[in-house]
Tab-separated table of C-alpha atoms in Angstrom:
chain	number	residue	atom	x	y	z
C	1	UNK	CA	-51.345	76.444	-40.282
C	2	UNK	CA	-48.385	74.147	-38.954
C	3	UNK	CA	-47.975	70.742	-39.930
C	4	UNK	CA	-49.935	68.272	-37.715
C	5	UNK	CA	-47.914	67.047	-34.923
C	6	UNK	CA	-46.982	63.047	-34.633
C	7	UNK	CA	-46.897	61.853	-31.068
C	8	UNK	CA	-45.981	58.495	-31.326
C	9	UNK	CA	-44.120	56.643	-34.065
C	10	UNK	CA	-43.863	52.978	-34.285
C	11	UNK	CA	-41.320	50.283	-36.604
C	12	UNK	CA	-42.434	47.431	-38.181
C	13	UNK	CA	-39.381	45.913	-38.129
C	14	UNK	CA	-39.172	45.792	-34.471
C	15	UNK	CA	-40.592	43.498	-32.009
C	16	UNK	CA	-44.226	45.345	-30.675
C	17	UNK	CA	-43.094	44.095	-26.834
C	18	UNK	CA	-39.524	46.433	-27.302
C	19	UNK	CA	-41.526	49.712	-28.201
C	20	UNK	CA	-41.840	51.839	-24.912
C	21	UNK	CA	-44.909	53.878	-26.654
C	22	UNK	CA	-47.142	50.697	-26.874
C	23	UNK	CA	-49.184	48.270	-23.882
C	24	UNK	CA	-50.761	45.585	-23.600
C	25	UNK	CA	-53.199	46.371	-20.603
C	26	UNK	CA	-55.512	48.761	-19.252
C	27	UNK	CA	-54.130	50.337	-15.891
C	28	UNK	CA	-54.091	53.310	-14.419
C	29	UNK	CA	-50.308	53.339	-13.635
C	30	UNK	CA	-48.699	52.860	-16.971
C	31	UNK	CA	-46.458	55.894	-17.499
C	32	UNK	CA	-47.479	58.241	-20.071
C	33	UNK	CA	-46.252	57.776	-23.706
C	34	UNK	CA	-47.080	61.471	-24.977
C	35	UNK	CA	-49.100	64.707	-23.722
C	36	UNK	CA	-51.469	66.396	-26.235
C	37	UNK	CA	-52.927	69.500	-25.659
C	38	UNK	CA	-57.048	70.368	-24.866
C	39	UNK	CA	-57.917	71.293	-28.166
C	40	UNK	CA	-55.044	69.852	-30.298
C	41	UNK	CA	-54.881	67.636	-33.635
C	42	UNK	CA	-52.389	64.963	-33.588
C	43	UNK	CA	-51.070	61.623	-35.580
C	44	UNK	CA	-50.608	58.343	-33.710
C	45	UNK	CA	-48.913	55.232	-35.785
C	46	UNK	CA	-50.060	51.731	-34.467
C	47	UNK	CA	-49.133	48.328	-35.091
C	48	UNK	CA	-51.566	45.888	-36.303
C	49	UNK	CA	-53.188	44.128	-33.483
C	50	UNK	CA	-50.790	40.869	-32.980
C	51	UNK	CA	-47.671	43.029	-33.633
C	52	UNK	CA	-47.125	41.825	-36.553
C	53	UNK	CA	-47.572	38.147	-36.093
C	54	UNK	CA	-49.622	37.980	-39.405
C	55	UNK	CA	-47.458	37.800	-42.731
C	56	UNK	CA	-48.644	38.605	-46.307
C	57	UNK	CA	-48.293	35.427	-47.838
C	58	UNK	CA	-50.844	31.945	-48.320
C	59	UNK	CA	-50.003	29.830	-45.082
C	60	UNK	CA	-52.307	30.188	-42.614
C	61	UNK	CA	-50.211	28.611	-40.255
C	62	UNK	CA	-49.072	31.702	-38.365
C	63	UNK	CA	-53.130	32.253	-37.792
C	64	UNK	CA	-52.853	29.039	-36.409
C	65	UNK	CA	-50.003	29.753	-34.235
C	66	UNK	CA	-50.483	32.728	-32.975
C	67	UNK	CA	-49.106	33.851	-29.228
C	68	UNK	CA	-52.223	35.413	-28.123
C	69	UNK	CA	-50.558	36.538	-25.111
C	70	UNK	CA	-48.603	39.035	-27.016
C	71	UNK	CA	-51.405	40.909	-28.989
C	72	UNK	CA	-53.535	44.035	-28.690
C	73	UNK	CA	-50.383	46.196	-28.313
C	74	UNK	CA	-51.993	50.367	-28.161
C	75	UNK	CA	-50.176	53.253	-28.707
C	76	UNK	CA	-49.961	55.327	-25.662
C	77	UNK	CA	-51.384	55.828	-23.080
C	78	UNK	CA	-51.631	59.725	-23.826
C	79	UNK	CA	-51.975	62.695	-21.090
C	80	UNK	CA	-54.334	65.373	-22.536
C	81	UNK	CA	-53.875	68.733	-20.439
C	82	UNK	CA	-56.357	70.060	-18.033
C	83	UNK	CA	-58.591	65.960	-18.400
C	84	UNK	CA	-59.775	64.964	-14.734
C	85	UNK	CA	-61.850	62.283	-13.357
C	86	UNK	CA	-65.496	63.487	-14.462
C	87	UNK	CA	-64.412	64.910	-17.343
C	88	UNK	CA	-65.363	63.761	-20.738
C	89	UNK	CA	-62.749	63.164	-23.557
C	90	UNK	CA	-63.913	64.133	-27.280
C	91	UNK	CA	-62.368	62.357	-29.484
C	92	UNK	CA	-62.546	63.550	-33.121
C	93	UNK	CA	-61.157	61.076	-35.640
C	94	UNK	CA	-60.208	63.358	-38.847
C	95	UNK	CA	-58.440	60.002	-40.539
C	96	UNK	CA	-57.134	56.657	-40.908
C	97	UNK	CA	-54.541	55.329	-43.288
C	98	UNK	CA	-52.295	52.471	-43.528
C	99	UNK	CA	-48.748	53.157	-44.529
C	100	UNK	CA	-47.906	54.049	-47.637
C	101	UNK	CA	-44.757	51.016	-47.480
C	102	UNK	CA	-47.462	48.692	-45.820
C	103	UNK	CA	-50.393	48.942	-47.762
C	104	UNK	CA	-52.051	44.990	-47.061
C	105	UNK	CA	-54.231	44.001	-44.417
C	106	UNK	CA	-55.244	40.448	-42.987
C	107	UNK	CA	-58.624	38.805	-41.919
C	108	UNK	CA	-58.483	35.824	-40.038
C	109	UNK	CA	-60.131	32.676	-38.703
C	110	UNK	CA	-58.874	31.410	-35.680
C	111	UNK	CA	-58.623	27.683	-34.695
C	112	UNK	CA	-61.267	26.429	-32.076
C	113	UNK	CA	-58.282	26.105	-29.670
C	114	UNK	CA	-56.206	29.219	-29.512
C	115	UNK	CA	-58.535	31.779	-29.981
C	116	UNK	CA	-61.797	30.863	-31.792
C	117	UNK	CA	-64.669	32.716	-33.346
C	118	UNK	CA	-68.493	32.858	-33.694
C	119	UNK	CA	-68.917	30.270	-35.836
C	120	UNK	CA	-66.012	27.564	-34.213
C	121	UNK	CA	-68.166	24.607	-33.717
C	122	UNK	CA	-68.536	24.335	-37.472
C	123	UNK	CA	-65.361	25.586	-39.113
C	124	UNK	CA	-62.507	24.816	-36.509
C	125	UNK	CA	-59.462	25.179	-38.668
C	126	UNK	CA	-57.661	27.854	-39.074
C	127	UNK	CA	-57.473	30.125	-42.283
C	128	UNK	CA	-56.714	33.392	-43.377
C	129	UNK	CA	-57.456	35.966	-46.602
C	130	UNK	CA	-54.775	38.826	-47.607
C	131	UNK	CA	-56.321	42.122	-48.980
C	132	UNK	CA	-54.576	44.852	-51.227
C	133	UNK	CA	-55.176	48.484	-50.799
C	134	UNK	CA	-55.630	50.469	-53.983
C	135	UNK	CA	-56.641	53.814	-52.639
C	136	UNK	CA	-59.954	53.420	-50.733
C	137	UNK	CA	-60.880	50.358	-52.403
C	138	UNK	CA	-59.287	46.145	-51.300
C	139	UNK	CA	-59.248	43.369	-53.154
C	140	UNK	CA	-57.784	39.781	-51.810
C	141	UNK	CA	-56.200	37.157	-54.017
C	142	UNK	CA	-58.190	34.408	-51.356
C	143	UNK	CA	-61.259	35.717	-51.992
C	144	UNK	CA	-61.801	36.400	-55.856
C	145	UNK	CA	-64.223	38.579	-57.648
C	146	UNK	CA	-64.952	41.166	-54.968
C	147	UNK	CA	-64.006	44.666	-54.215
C	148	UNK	CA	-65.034	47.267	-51.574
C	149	UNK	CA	-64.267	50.495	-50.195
C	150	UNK	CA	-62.632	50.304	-46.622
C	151	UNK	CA	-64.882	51.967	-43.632
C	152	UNK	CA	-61.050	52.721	-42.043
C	153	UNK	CA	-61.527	52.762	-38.773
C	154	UNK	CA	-59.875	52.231	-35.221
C	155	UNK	CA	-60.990	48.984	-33.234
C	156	UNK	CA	-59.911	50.078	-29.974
C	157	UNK	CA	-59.806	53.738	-28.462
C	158	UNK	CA	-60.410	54.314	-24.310
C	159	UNK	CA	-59.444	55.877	-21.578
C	160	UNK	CA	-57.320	54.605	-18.667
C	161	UNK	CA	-59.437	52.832	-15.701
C	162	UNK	CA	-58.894	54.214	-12.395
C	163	UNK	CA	-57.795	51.610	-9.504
C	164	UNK	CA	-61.312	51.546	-8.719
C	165	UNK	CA	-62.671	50.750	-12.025
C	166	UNK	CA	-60.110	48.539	-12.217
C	167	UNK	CA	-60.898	46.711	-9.336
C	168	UNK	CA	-64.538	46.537	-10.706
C	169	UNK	CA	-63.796	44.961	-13.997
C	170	UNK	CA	-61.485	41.930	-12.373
C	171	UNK	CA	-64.017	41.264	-9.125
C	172	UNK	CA	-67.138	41.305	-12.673
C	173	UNK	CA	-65.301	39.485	-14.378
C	174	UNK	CA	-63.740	36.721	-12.205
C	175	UNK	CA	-67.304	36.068	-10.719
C	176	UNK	CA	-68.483	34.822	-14.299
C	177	UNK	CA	-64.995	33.048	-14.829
C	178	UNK	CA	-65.677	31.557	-11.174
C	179	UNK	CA	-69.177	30.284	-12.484
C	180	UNK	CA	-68.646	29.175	-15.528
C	181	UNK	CA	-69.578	25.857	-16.722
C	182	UNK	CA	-69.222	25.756	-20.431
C	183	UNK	CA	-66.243	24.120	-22.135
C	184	UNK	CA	-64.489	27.554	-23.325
C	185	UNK	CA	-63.009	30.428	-21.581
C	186	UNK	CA	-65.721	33.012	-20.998
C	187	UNK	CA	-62.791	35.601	-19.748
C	188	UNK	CA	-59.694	36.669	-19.789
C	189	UNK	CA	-58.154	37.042	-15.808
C	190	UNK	CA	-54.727	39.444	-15.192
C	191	UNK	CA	-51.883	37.928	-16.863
C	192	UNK	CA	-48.512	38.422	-16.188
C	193	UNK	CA	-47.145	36.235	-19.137
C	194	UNK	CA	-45.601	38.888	-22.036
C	195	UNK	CA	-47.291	42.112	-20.184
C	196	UNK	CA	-46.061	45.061	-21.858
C	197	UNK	CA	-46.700	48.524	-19.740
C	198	UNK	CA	-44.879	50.876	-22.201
C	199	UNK	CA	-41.776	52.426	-20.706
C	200	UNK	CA	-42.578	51.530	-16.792
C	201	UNK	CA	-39.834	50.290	-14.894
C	202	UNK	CA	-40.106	46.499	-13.392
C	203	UNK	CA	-42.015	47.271	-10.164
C	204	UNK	CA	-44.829	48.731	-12.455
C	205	UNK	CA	-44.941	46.487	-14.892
C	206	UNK	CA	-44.635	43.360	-12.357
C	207	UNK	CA	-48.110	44.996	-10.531
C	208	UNK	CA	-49.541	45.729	-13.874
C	209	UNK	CA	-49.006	42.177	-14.612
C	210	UNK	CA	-51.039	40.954	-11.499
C	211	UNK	CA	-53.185	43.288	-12.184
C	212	UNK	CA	-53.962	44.991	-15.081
C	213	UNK	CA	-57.046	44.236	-17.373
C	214	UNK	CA	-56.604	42.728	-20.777
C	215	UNK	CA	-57.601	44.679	-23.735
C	216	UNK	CA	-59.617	42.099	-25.410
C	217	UNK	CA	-63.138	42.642	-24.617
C	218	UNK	CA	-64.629	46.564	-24.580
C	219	UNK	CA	-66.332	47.438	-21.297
C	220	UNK	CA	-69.328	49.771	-20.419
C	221	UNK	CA	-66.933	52.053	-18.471
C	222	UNK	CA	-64.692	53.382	-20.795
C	223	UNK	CA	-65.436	51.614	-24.399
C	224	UNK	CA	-62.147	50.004	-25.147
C	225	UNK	CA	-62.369	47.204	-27.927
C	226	UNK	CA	-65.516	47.654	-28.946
C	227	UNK	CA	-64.807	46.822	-32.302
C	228	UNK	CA	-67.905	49.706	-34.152
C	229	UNK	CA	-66.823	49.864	-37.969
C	230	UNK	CA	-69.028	53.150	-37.964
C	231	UNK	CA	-66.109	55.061	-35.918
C	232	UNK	CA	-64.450	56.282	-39.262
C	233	UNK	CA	-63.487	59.485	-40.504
C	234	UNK	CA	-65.577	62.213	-38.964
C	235	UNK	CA	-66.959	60.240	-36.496
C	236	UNK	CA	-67.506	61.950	-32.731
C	237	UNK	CA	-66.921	59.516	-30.115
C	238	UNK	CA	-67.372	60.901	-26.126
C	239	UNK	CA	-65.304	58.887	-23.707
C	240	UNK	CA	-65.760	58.794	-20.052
C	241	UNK	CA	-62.572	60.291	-18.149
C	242	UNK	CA	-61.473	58.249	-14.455
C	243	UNK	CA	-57.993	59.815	-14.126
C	244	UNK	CA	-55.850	62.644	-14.166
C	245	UNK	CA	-54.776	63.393	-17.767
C	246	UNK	CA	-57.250	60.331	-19.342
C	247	UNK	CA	-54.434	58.400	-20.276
C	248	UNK	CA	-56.064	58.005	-23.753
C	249	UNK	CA	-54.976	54.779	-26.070
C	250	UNK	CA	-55.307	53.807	-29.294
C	251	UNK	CA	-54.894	50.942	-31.983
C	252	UNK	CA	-56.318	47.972	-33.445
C	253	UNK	CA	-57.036	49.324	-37.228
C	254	UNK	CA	-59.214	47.975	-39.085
C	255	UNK	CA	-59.143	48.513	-43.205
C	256	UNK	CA	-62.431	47.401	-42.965
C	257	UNK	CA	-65.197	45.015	-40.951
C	258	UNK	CA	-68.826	43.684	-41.042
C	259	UNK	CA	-70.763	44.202	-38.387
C	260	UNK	CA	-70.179	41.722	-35.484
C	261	UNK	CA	-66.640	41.032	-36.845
C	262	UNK	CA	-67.479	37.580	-36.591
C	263	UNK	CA	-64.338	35.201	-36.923
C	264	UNK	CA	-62.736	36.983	-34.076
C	265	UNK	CA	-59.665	38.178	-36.268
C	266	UNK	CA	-62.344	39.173	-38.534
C	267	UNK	CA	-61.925	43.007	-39.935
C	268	UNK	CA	-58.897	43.346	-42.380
C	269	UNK	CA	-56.585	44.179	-39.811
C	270	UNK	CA	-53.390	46.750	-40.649
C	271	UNK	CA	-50.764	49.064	-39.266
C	272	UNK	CA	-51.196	52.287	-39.842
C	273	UNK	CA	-51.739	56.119	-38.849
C	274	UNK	CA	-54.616	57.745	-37.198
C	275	UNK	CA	-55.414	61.719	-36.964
C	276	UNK	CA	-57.162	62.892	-33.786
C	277	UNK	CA	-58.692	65.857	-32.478
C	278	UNK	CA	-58.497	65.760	-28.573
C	279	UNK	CA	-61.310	68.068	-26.376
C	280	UNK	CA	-61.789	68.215	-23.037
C	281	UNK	CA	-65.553	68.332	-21.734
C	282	UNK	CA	-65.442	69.731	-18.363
C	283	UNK	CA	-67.537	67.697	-15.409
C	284	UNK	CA	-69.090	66.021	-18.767
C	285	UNK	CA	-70.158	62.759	-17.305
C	286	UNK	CA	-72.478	65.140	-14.842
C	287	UNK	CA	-73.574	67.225	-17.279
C	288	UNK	CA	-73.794	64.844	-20.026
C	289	UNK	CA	-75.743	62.360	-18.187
C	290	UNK	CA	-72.839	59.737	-19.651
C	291	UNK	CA	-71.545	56.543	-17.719
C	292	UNK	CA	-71.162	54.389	-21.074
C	293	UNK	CA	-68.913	56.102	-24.165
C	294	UNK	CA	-71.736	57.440	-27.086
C	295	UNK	CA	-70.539	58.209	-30.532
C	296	UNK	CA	-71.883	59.966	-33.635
C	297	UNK	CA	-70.887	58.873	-36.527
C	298	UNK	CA	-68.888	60.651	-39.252
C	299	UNK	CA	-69.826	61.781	-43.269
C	300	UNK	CA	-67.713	58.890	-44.809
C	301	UNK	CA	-69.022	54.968	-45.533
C	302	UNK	CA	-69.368	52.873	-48.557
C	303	UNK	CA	-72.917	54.028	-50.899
C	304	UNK	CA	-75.041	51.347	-52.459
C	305	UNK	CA	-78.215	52.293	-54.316
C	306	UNK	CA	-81.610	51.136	-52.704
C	307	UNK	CA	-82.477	47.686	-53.076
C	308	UNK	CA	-79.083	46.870	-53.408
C	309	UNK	CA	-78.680	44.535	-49.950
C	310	UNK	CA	-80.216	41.151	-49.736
C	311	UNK	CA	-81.244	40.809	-46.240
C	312	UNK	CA	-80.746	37.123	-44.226
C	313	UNK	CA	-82.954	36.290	-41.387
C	314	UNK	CA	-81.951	34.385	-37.849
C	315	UNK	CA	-83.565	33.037	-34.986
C	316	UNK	CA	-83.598	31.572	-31.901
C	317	UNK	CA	-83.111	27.677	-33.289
C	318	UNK	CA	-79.970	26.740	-33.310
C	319	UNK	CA	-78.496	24.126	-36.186
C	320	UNK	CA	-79.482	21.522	-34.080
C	321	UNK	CA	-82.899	22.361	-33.737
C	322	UNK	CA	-82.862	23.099	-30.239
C	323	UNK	CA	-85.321	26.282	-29.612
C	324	UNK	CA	-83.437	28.734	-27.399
C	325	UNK	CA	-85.314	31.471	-25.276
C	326	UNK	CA	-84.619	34.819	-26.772
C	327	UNK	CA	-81.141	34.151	-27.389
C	328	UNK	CA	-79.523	37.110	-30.017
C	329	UNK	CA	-76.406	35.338	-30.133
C	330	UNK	CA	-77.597	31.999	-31.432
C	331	UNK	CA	-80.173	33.905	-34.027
C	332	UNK	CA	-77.545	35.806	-35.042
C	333	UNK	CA	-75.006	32.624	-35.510
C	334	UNK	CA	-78.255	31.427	-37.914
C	335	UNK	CA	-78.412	34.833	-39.889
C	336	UNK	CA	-74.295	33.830	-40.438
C	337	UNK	CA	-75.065	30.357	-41.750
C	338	UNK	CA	-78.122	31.288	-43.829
C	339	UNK	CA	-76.065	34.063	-45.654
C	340	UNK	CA	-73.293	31.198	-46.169
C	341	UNK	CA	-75.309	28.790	-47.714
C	342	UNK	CA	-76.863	31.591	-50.396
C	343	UNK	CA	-73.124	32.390	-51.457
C	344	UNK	CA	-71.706	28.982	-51.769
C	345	UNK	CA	-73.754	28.209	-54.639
C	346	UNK	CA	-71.868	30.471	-56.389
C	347	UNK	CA	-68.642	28.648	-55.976
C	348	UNK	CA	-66.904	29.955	-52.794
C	349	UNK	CA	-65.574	27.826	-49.868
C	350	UNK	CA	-67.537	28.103	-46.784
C	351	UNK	CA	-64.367	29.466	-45.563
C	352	UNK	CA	-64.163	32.059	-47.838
C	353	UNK	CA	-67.512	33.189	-47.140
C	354	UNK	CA	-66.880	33.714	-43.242
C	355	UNK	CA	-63.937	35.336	-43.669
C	356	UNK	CA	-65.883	37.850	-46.300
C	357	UNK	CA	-68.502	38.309	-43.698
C	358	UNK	CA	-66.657	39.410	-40.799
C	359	UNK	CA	-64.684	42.346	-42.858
C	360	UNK	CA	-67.302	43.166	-45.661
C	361	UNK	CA	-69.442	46.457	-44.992
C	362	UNK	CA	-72.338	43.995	-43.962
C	363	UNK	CA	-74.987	45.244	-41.944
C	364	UNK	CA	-76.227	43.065	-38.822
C	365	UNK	CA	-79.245	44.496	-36.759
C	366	UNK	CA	-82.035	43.063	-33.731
C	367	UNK	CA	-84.986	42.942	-35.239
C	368	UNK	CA	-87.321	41.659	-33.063
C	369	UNK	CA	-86.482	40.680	-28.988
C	370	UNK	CA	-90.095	40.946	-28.276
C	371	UNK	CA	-91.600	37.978	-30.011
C	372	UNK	CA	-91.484	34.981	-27.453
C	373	UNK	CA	-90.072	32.354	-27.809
C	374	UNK	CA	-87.532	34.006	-30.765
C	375	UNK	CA	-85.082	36.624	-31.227
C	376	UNK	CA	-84.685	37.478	-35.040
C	377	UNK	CA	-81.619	39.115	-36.358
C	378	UNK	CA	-80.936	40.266	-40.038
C	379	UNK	CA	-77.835	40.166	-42.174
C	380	UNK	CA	-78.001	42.907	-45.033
C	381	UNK	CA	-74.938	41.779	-47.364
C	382	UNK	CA	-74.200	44.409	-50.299
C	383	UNK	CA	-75.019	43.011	-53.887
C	384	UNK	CA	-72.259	45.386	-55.513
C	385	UNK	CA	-69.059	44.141	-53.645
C	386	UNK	CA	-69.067	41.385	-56.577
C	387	UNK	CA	-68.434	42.067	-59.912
C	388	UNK	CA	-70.792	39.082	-60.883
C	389	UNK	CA	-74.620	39.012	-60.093
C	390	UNK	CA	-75.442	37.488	-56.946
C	391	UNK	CA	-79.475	38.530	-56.604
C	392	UNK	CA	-82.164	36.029	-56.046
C	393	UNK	CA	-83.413	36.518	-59.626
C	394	UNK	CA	-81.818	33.221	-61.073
C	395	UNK	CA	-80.458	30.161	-60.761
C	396	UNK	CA	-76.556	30.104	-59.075
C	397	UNK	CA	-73.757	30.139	-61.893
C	398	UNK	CA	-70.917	27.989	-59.859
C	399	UNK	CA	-67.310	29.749	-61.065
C	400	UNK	CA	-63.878	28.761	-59.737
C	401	UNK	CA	-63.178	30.491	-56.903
C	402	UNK	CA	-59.836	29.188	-55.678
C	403	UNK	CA	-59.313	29.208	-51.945
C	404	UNK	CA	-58.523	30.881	-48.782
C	405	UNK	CA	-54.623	30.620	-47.076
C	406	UNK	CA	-55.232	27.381	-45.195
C	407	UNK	CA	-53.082	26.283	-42.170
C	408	UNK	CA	-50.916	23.245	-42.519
C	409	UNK	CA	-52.817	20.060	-43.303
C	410	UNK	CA	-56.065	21.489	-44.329
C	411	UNK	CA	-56.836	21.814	-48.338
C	412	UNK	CA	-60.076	22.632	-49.530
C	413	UNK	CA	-61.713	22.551	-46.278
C	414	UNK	CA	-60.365	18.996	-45.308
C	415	UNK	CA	-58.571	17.935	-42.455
C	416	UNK	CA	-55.966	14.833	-42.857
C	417	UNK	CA	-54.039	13.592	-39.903
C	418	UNK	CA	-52.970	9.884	-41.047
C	419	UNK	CA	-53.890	6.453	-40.718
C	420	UNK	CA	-57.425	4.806	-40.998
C	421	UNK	CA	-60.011	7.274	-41.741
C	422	UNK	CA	-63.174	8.094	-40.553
C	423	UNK	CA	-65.291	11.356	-41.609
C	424	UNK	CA	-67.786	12.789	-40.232
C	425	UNK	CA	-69.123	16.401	-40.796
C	426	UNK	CA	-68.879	19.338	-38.937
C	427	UNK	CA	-71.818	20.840	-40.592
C	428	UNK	CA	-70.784	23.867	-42.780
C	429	UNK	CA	-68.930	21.995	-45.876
C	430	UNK	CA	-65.842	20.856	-43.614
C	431	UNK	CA	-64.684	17.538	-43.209
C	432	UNK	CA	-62.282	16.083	-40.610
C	433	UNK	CA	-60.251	13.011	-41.217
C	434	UNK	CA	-59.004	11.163	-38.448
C	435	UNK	CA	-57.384	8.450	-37.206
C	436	UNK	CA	-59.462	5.377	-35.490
């Protein structure tokens, strides 16, 4: 059997933006990067997500900074022979590794104003954990006294959009960005600022500026960054096809993530390789009855014994006590906050805890969205990650747990900018310090 073919190769040494086999957008008219045959296994190297922004060390100052402009680079976008509009793309994934010179990944909190998270209202600072790779297992020096094995995984794999999905996606999503009223960005418009569109010369990559689609959020058309730790090894995923040769793209590893990945940079993020087998479904969306990418999911993910999960419950109350109608996302924010509370007894930083939840093999589920006025969501976090007994059997034994890479002027959860100080909570064991 020959040696499996590697159709894109990246360097870690240079900058992501200077690499002609990586974007930055969805669009149909970036140039290829690669063709891969119907029926062909290949290897694809990707950068971490923010092109390696993140370094392994305990400042989280480069979280803090971070150009989000120049993130989400993908390898590709790939032609697979004999893919047409119609067609369905199966996409095999046979592994994921990070490099063997690069083995260290990165979960991250983001501050409230470049970039955020789930939880921002309460913990607004940014802060950061480093993890270790040791074969399947991680272990982080930020977060003591806990190891896992990695559910390895890609965070973003798609198809290109055609110029009428395209067209769909901005008109969807600059309606909401038209109405919206809150006090955050709820999307992400075309943006020409540090576009990257591969090898395309400037006439492309000018249009794909004004045009192209971000690769933050996944969409129902083609799947994108949908961010599903349960696409590992072995896992069968079935991606819609809109044009000629699927332009197929790949990246955004992830070592490992809870479900709901919730402090935005929240799996342990890494560079690294991933193996591929590429099929071509003819007229599959017909036939298939598909509009939306399905997946099955593979043989490989992390075994604890029954009983072994201690299950948190949410609802639709948020931590003001305002009762919401229904609302998953604020039950599910509760679920978070309950599941923090239990595990700072034991010693950890509230910080430490939310980074452990977004990129710990938790499991998040809907439990009930039938039960006016409430939602309910469940957390299941695994007992056996710690090397210490965390079950509800006794009282809390509080150890020293050290802390998380905080960004500059934050220690121990505390924010100190000068001059006379007042505090006042935020709500989740952080306090700010400012100036009157």
């Amino acid at each position: 059997m020959p040696p499996i073919r590697t159709v894109c190769k990246v360097d870690l040494d240079k900058p992501a933006a200077d690499q002609p086999y990586l974007h930055n957008r969805w669009h149909p008219d970036i140039p290829f990067a690669g063709k891969i045959k119907d029926g062909e296994t290949v290897k694809i190297e990707c950068v971490d997500w923010t092109g390696g922004q993140i370094k392994n060390n305990d400042s989280a100052d480069d979280i803090r900074h971070v150009d989000l402009t120049r993130v989400h680079y993908l390898s590709g976008p790939f032609e697979v022979e004999s893919a047409k509009p119609g067609d369905i793309l199966l996409v095999e994934i046979m592994d994921v590794q990070p490099f063997q010179d690069h083995p260290w990944g990165f979960t991250g909190i983001f501050d409230r104003k470049n970039g955020g998270g789930f939880l921002d209202e309460i913990y607004p600072s940014a802060a950061k954990a480093i993890w270790d790779f040791e074969g399947i297992y991680c272990t982080s020096r930020h977060i003591p006294h806990v190891k896992f094995a990695g559910l390895i995984h890609p965070g973003i794999l798609g198809c290109a959009p055609s110029a009428e999905v395209l067209a769909t996606w901005n008109n969807r999503e600059g309606a909401l960005i038209a109405a919206n009223k809150l006090d955050r960005e709820v999307a992400l418009p075309p943006l020409a600022t540090n576009v990257h569109a591969g090898a395309a010369d400037e006439g492309i990559k000018k249009k794909v500026g004004h045009e192209g689609a971000r690769t933050i959020p996944g969409r129902p058309e083609h799947g994108g960054n949908c961010d599903i730790k349960n696409l590992s090894r072995g896992s069968k995923v079935y991606l819609p096809v809109h044009v000629d040769g699927a332009k197929f793209s790949v990246g955004d590893l992830h070592f490992s993530q809870g479900d709901g990945e919730i402090s935005f940079c929240g799996a342990i993020e890494m560079a690294g390789v991933i193996t591929i087998n590429f099929k071509v479904i003819s007229n599959g969306m017909a036939d298939l009855g598909l509009k939306s990418p399905i997946y099955i999911p593979g043989p490989v993910e992390p075994q604890f014994g029954p009983g072994r999960h201690i299950y948190f419950e949410g609802f639709s109350v948020d931590s003001h006590g305002k009762q919401h109608y229904m609302d998953v996302t604020t039950a599910y924010r509760q679920t978070s906050l309950r599941c923090i509370e239990y595990l700072r007894r034991f010693g950890y930083s509230d910080y430490q805890i939310y980074l452990l939840l977004s990129c710990a093999p938790v499991q998040g589920h809907v439990a009930g969205i039938v039960d006016i006025p409430n939602a309910c969501t469940t957390l299941g976090l695994p007992m056996d990650i710690f090397d210490f007994d965390i079950s509800p059997s006794q009282p809390a034994k509080k150890q020293d747990m050290g802390s998380c890479a905080f960004e500059s002027g934050v220690k121990d959860g505390v924010v100190e900018n000068g001059g006379k100080n007042s505090e006042h909570s935020f709500g989740g064991g952080l306090t700010y310090k400012n100036s009157s």
